[in-house]
mmCIF file of C-alpha atoms in Angstrom:
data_model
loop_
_atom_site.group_PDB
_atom_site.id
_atom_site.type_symbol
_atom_site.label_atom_id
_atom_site.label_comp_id
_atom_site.label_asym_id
_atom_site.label_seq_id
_atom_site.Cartn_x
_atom_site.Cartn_y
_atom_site.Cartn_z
ATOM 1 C CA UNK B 1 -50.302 -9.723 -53.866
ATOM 2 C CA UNK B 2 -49.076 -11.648 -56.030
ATOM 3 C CA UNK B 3 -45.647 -14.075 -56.144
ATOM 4 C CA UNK B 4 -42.543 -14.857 -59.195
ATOM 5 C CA UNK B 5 -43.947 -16.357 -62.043
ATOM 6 C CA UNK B 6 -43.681 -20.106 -62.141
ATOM 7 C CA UNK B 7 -41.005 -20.372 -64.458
ATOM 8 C CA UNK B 8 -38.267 -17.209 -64.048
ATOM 9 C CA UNK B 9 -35.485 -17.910 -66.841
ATOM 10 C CA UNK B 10 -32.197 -18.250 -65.733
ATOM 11 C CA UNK B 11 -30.717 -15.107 -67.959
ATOM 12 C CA UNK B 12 -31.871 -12.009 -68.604
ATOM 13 C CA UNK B 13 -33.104 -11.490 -72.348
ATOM 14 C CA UNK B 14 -34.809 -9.141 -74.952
ATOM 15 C CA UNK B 15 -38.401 -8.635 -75.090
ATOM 16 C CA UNK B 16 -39.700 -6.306 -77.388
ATOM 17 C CA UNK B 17 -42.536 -3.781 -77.350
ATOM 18 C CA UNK B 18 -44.408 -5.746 -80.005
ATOM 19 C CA UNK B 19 -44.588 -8.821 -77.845
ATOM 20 C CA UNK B 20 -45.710 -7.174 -74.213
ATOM 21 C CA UNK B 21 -49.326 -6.386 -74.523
ATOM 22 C CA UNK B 22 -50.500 -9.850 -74.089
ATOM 23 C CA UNK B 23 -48.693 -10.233 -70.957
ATOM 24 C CA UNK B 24 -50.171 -7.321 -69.899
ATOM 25 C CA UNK B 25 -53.553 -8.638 -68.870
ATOM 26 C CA UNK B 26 -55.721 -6.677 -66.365
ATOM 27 C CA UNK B 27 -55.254 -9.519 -63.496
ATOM 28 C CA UNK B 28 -51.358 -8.781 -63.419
ATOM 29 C CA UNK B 29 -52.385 -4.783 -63.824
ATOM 30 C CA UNK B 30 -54.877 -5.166 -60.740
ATOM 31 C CA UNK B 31 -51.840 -7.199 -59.259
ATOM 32 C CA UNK B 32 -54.242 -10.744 -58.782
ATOM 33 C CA UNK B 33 -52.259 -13.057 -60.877
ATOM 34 C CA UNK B 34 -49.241 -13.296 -62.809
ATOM 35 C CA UNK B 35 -48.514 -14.914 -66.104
ATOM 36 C CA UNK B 36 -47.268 -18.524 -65.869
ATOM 37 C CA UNK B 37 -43.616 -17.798 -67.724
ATOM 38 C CA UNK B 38 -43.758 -20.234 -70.195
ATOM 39 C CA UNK B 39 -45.538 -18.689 -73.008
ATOM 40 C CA UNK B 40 -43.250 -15.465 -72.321
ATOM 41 C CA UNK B 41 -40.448 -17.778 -72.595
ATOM 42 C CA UNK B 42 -41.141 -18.544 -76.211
ATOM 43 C CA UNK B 43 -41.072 -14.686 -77.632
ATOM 44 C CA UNK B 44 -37.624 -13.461 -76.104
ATOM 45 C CA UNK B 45 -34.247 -12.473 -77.681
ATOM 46 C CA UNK B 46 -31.934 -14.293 -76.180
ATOM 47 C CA UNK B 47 -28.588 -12.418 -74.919
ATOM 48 C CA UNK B 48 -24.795 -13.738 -75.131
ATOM 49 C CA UNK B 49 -24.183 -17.023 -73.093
ATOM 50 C CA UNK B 50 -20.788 -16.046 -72.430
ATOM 51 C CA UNK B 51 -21.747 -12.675 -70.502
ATOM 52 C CA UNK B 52 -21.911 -13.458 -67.008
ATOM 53 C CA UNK B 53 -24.166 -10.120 -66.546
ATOM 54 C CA UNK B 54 -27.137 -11.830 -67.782
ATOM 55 C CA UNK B 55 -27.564 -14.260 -64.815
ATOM 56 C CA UNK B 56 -31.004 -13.328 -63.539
ATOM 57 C CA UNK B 57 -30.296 -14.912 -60.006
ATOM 58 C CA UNK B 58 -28.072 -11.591 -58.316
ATOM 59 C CA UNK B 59 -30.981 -9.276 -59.683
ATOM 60 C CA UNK B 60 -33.734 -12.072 -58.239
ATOM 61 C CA UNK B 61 -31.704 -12.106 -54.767
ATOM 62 C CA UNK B 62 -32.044 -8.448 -54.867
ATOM 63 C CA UNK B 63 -35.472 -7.814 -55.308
ATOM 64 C CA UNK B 64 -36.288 -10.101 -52.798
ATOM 65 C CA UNK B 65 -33.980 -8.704 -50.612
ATOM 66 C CA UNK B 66 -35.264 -5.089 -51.329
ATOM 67 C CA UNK B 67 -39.028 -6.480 -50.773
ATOM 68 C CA UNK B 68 -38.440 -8.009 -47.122
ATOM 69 C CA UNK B 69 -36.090 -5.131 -45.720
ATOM 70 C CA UNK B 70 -38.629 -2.480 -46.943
ATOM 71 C CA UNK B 71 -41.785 -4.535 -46.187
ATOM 72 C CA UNK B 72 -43.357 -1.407 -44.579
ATOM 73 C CA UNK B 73 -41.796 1.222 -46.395
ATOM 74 C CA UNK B 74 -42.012 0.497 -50.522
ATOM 75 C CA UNK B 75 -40.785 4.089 -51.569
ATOM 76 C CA UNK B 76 -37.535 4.243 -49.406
ATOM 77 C CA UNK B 77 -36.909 0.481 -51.305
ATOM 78 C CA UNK B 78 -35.805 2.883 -54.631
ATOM 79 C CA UNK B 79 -32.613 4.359 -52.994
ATOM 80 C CA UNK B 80 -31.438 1.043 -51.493
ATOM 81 C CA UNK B 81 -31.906 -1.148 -54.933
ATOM 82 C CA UNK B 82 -30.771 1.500 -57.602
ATOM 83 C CA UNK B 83 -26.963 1.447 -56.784
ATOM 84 C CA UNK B 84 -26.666 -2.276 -56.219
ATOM 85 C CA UNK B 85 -28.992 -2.928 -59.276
ATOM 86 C CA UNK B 86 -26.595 -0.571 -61.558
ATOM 87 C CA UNK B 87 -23.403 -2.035 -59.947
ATOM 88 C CA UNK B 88 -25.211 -5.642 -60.817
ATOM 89 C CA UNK B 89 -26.122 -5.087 -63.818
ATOM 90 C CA UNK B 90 -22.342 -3.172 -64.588
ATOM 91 C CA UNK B 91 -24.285 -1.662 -68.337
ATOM 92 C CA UNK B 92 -23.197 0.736 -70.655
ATOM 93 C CA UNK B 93 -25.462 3.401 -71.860
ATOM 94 C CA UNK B 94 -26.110 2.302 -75.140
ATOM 95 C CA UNK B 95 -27.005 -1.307 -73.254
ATOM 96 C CA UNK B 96 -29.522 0.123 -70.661
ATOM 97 C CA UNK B 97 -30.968 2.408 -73.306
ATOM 98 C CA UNK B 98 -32.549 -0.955 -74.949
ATOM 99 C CA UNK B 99 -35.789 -0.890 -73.664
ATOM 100 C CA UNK B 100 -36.319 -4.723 -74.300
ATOM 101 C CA UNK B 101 -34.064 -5.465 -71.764
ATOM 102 C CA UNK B 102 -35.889 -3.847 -68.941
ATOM 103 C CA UNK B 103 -39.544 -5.038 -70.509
ATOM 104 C CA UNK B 104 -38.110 -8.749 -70.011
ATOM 105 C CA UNK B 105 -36.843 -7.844 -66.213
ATOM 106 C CA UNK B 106 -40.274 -6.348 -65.774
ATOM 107 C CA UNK B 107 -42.623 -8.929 -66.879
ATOM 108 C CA UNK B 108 -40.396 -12.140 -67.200
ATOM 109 C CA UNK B 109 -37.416 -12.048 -64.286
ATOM 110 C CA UNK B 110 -39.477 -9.575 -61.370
ATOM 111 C CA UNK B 111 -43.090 -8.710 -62.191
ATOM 112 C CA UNK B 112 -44.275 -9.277 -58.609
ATOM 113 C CA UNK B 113 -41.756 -6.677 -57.465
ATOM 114 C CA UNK B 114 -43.192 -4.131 -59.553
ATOM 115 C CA UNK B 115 -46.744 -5.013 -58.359
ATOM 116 C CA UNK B 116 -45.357 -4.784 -54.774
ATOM 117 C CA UNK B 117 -43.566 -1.495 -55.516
ATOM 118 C CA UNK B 118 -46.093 0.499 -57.492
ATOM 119 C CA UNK B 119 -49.510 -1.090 -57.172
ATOM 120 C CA UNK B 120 -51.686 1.688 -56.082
ATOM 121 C CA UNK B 121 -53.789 2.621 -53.147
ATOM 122 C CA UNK B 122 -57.344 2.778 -53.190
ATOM 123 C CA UNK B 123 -58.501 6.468 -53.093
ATOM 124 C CA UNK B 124 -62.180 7.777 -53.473
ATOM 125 C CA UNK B 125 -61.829 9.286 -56.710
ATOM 126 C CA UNK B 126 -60.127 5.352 -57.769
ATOM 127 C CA UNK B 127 -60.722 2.998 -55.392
ATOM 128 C CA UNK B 128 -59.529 0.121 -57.421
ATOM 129 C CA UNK B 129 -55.955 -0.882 -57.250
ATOM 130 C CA UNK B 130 -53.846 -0.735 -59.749
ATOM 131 C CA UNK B 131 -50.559 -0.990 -61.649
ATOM 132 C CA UNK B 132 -49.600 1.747 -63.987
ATOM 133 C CA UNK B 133 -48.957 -0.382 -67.035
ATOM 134 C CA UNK B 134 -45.959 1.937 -67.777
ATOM 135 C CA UNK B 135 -44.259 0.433 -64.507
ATOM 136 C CA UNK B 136 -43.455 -2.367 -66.843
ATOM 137 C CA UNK B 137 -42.930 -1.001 -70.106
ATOM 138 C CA UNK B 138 -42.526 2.388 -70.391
ATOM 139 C CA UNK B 139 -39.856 5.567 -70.815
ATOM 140 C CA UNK B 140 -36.776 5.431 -68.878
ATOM 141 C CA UNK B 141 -38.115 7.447 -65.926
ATOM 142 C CA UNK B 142 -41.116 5.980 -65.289
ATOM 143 C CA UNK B 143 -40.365 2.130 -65.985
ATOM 144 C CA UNK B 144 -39.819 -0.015 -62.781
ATOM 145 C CA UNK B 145 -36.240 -0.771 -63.220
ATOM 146 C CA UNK B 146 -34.255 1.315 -65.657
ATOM 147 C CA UNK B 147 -35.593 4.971 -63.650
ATOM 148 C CA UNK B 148 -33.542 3.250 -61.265
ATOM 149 C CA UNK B 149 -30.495 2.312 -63.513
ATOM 150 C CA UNK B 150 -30.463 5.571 -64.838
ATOM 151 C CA UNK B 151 -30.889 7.490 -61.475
ATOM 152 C CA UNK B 152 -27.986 5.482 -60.429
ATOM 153 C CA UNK B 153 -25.941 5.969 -63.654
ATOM 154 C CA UNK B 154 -26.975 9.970 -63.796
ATOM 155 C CA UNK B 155 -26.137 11.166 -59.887
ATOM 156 C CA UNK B 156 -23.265 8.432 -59.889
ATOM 157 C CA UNK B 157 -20.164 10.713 -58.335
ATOM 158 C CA UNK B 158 -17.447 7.959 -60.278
ATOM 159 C CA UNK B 159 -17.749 5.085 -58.072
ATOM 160 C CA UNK B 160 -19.361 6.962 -55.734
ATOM 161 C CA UNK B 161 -23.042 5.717 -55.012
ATOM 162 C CA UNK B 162 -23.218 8.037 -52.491
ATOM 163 C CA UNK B 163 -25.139 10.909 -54.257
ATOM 164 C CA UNK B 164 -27.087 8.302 -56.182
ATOM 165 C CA UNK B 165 -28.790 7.002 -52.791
ATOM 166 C CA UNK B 166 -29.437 9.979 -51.532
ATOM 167 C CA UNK B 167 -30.901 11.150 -54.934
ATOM 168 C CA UNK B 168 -33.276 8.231 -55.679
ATOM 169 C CA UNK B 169 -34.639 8.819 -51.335
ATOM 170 C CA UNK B 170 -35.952 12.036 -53.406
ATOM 171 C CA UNK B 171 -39.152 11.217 -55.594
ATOM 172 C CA UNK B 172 -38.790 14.113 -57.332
ATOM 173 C CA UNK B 173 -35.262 14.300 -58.169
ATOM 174 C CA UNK B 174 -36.239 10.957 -59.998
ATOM 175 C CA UNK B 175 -39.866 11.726 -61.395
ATOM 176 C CA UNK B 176 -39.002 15.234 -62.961
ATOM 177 C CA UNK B 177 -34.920 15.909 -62.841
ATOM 178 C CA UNK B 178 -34.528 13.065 -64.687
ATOM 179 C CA UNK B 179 -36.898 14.452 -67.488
ATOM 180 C CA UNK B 180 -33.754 17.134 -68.199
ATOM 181 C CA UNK B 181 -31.801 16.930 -70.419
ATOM 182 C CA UNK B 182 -29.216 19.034 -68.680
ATOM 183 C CA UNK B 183 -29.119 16.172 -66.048
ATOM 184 C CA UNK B 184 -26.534 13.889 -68.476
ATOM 185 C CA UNK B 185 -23.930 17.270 -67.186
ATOM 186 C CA UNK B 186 -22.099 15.911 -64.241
ATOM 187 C CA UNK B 187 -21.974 19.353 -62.387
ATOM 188 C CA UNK B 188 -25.593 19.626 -62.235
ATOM 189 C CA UNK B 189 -26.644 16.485 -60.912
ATOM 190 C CA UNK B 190 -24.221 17.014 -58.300
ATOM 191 C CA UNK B 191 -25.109 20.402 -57.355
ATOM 192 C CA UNK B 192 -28.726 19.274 -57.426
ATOM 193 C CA UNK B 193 -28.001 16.313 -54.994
ATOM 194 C CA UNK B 194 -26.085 19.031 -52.198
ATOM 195 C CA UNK B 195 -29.043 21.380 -52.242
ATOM 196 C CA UNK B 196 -31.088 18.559 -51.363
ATOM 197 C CA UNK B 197 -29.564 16.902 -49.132
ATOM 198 C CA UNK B 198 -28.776 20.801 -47.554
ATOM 199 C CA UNK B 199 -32.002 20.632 -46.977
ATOM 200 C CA UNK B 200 -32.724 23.855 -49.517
ATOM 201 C CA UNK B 201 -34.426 22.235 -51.717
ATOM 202 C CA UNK B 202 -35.998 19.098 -50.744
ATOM 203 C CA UNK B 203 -39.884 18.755 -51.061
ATOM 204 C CA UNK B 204 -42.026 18.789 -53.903
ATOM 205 C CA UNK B 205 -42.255 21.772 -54.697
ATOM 206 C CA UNK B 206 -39.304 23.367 -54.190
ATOM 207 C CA UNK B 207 -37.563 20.447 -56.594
ATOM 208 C CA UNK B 208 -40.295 21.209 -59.002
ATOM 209 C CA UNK B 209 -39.601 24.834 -58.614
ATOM 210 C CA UNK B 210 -35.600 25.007 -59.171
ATOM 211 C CA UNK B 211 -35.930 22.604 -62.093
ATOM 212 C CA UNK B 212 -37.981 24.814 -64.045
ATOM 213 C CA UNK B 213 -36.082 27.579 -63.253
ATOM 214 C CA UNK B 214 -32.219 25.468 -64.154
ATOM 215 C CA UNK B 215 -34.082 25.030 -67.123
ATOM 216 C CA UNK B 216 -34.972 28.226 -68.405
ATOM 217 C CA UNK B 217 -31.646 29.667 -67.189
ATOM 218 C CA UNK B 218 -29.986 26.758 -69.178
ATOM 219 C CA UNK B 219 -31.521 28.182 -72.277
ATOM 220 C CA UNK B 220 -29.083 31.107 -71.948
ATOM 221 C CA UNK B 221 -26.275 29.846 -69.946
ATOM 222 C CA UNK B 222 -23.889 27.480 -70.866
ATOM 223 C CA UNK B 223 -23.369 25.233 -67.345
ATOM 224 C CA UNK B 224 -20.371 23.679 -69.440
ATOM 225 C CA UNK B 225 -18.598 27.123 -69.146
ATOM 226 C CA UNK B 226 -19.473 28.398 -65.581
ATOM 227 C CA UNK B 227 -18.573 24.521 -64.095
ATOM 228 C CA UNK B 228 -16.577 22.275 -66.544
ATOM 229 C CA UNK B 229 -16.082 18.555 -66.356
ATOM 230 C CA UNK B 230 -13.653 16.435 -67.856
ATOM 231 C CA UNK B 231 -14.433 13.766 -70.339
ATOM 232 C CA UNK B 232 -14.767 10.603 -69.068
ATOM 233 C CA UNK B 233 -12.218 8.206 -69.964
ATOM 234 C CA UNK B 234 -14.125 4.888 -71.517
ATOM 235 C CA UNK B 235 -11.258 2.590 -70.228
ATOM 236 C CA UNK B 236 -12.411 2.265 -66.135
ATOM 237 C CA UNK B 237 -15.468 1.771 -67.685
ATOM 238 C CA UNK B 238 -14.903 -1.082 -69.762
ATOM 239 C CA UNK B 239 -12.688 -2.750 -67.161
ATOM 240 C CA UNK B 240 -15.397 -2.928 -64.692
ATOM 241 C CA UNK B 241 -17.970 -4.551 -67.044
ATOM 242 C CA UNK B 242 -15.552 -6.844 -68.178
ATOM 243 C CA UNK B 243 -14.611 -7.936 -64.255
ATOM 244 C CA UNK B 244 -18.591 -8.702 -64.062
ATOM 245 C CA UNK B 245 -17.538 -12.064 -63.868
ATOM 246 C CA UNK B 246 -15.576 -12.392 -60.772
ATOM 247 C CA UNK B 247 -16.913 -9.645 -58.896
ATOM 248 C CA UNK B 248 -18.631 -10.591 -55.864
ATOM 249 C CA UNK B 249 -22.573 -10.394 -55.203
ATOM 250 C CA UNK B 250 -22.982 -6.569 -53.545
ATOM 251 C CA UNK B 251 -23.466 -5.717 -50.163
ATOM 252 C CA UNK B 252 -26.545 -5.647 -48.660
ATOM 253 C CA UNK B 253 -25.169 -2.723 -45.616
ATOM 254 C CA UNK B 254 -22.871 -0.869 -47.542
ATOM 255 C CA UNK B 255 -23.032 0.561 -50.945
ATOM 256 C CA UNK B 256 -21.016 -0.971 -53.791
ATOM 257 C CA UNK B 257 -18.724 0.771 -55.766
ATOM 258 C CA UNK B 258 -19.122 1.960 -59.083
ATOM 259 C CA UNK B 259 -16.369 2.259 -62.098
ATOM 260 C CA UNK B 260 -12.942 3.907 -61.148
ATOM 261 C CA UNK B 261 -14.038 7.109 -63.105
ATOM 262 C CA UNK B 262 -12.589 10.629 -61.911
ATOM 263 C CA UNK B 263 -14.836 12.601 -59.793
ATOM 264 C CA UNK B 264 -16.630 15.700 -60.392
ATOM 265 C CA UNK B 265 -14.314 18.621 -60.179
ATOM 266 C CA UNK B 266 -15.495 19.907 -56.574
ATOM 267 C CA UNK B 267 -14.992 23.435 -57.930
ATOM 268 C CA UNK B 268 -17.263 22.904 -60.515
ATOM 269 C CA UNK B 269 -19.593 21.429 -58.379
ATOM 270 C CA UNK B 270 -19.574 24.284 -55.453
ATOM 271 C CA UNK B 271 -19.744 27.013 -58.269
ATOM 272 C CA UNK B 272 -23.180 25.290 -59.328
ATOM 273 C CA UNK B 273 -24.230 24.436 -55.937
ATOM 274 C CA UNK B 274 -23.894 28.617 -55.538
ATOM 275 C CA UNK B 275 -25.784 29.491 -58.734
ATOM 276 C CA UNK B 276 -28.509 27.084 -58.661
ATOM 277 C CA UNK B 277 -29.021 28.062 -54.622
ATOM 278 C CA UNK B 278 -29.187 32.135 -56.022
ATOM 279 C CA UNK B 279 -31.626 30.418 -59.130
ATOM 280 C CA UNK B 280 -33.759 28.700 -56.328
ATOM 281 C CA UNK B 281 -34.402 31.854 -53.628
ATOM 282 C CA UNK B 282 -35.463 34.259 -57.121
ATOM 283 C CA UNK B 283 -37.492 30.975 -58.488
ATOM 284 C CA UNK B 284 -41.869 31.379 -57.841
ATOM 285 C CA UNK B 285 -42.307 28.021 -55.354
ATOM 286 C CA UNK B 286 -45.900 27.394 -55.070
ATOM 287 C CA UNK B 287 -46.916 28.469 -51.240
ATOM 288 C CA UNK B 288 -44.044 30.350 -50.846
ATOM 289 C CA UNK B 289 -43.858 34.165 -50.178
ATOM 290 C CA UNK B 290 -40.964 35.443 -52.575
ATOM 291 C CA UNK B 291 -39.380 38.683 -51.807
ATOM 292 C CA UNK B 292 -39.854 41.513 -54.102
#
């Protein structure tokens, strides 16, 4: 496997899509041997010196963190990092939807973490191993580090990390509920997250399932009637970027918190929670018997 380039910059930076593919060489996609750092070094935007969230050592200490503690289980490192990498990183939206910023994480700040998270087994139909190259630059729900961000930001209950964790312990929930557009409604990905965690919809197929059919309903129902949510005031927002600063590293045993938003109305949650669950036992779920 292999290790942190030999130089890792000290703050996080731009790297755009034009300048990846020769980083992108088939030893680091077989995960042999990484790039040295240096030439990377010379192709970067640099970001604001005066922004303390740029300092690539928190999000270095976390990786490394996440790689020891989940040594033996690689998957269940995804809901453990993507809280305390969004309340690390302390983005907005139009920040995280840069992808140049998580290209540089990728390849520049934590490419052996994505090797160690997503370098495949060998199987008889591939036995080679490899590293989707999309793991390092590629859309929002596939890349290494921003599915993360965004799973965090997305099932985020205010400062409540709660439903995030539990969300990203849920492959699917990230791989193809993050796809929706009807995910950005703070209702759903609530109501989502309880029939999960309920255990009513949990596996593969039955997330696969009750997506398709929240979509197709969607097309004729307005969720934005049947469970309102209140627009978010931008102020706790703001504040908690701008107290990036001071705030301490986060915990490794408990979650962090997230901005001081309002919750999700609970009775737009549990109204939902109610549909969706009447969606999901209607909904055809490969290998299961639905009544007539």
């Amino acid at each position: 496997m292999i290790t942190s380039p030999d130089h890792v910059p000290e703050r996080l930076a731009l790297l755009d899509n034009s300048a990846v593919d020769p980083f992108l060489t088939e030893e680091l996609l077989r995960g042999e041997r990484v790039h040295g750092g240096i030439d990377l070094a010379k192709v970067v935007e640099p970001l604001s010196e005066d922004d303390a969230r740029w300092s690539v050592e928190p999000v270095r200490n976390l990786v490394d963190d996440a790689m020891f503690a989940f040594r033996d289980n690689r998957t269940g490192a995804d809901a453990w990092l993507a809280p305390r990498l969004h309340a690390t990183l302390r983005l907005t939206r139009r920040e995280a939807a840069n992808k140049s910023l998580w290209n540089h994480l990728a390849l520049a700040v934590a490419p052996d973490y994505v090797a160690w998270r997503h370098l495949s087994e060998p199987t008889a139909k591939k036995p080679e191993r490899r590293i989707p190259a999309e793991r390092f630059r590629g859309p929002a729900d596939r890349q290494c580090f921003s599915r993360l961000w965004w799973a965090a930001e997305l099932y985020r209950n205010g400062p409540d990390y709660g439903p995030a964790e539990a969300a990203c312990g849920n492959q699917d929930l990230i791989h193809t509920i993050l796809r929706m557009e009807l995910i950005d409604h703070r209702p759903t990905a609530q109501a989502l997250v309880r029939l999960m965690t309920s255990g009513k919809a949990g596996k593969g197929r039955e997330v696969n399932g009750l997506s398709t059919a929240i979509n197709a309903a969607g097309a004729t129902l307005i969720y934005d009637i049947l469970a309102p949510d209140e627009p978010r005031d931008p102020a706790p927002l703001r504040d908690w970027i701008a107290e990036a600063g001071s705030a301490p590293p986060v915990g490794r045993h408990t979650l962090p918190t997230g901005p001081d938003e309002d919750p999700v109305p609970e009775e737009s949650v549990a109204a939902l929670t109610d549909y969706f669950a009447e969606l999901f036992d209607t909904a055809p779920i490969r290998g299961r018997k639905n009544p007539d």
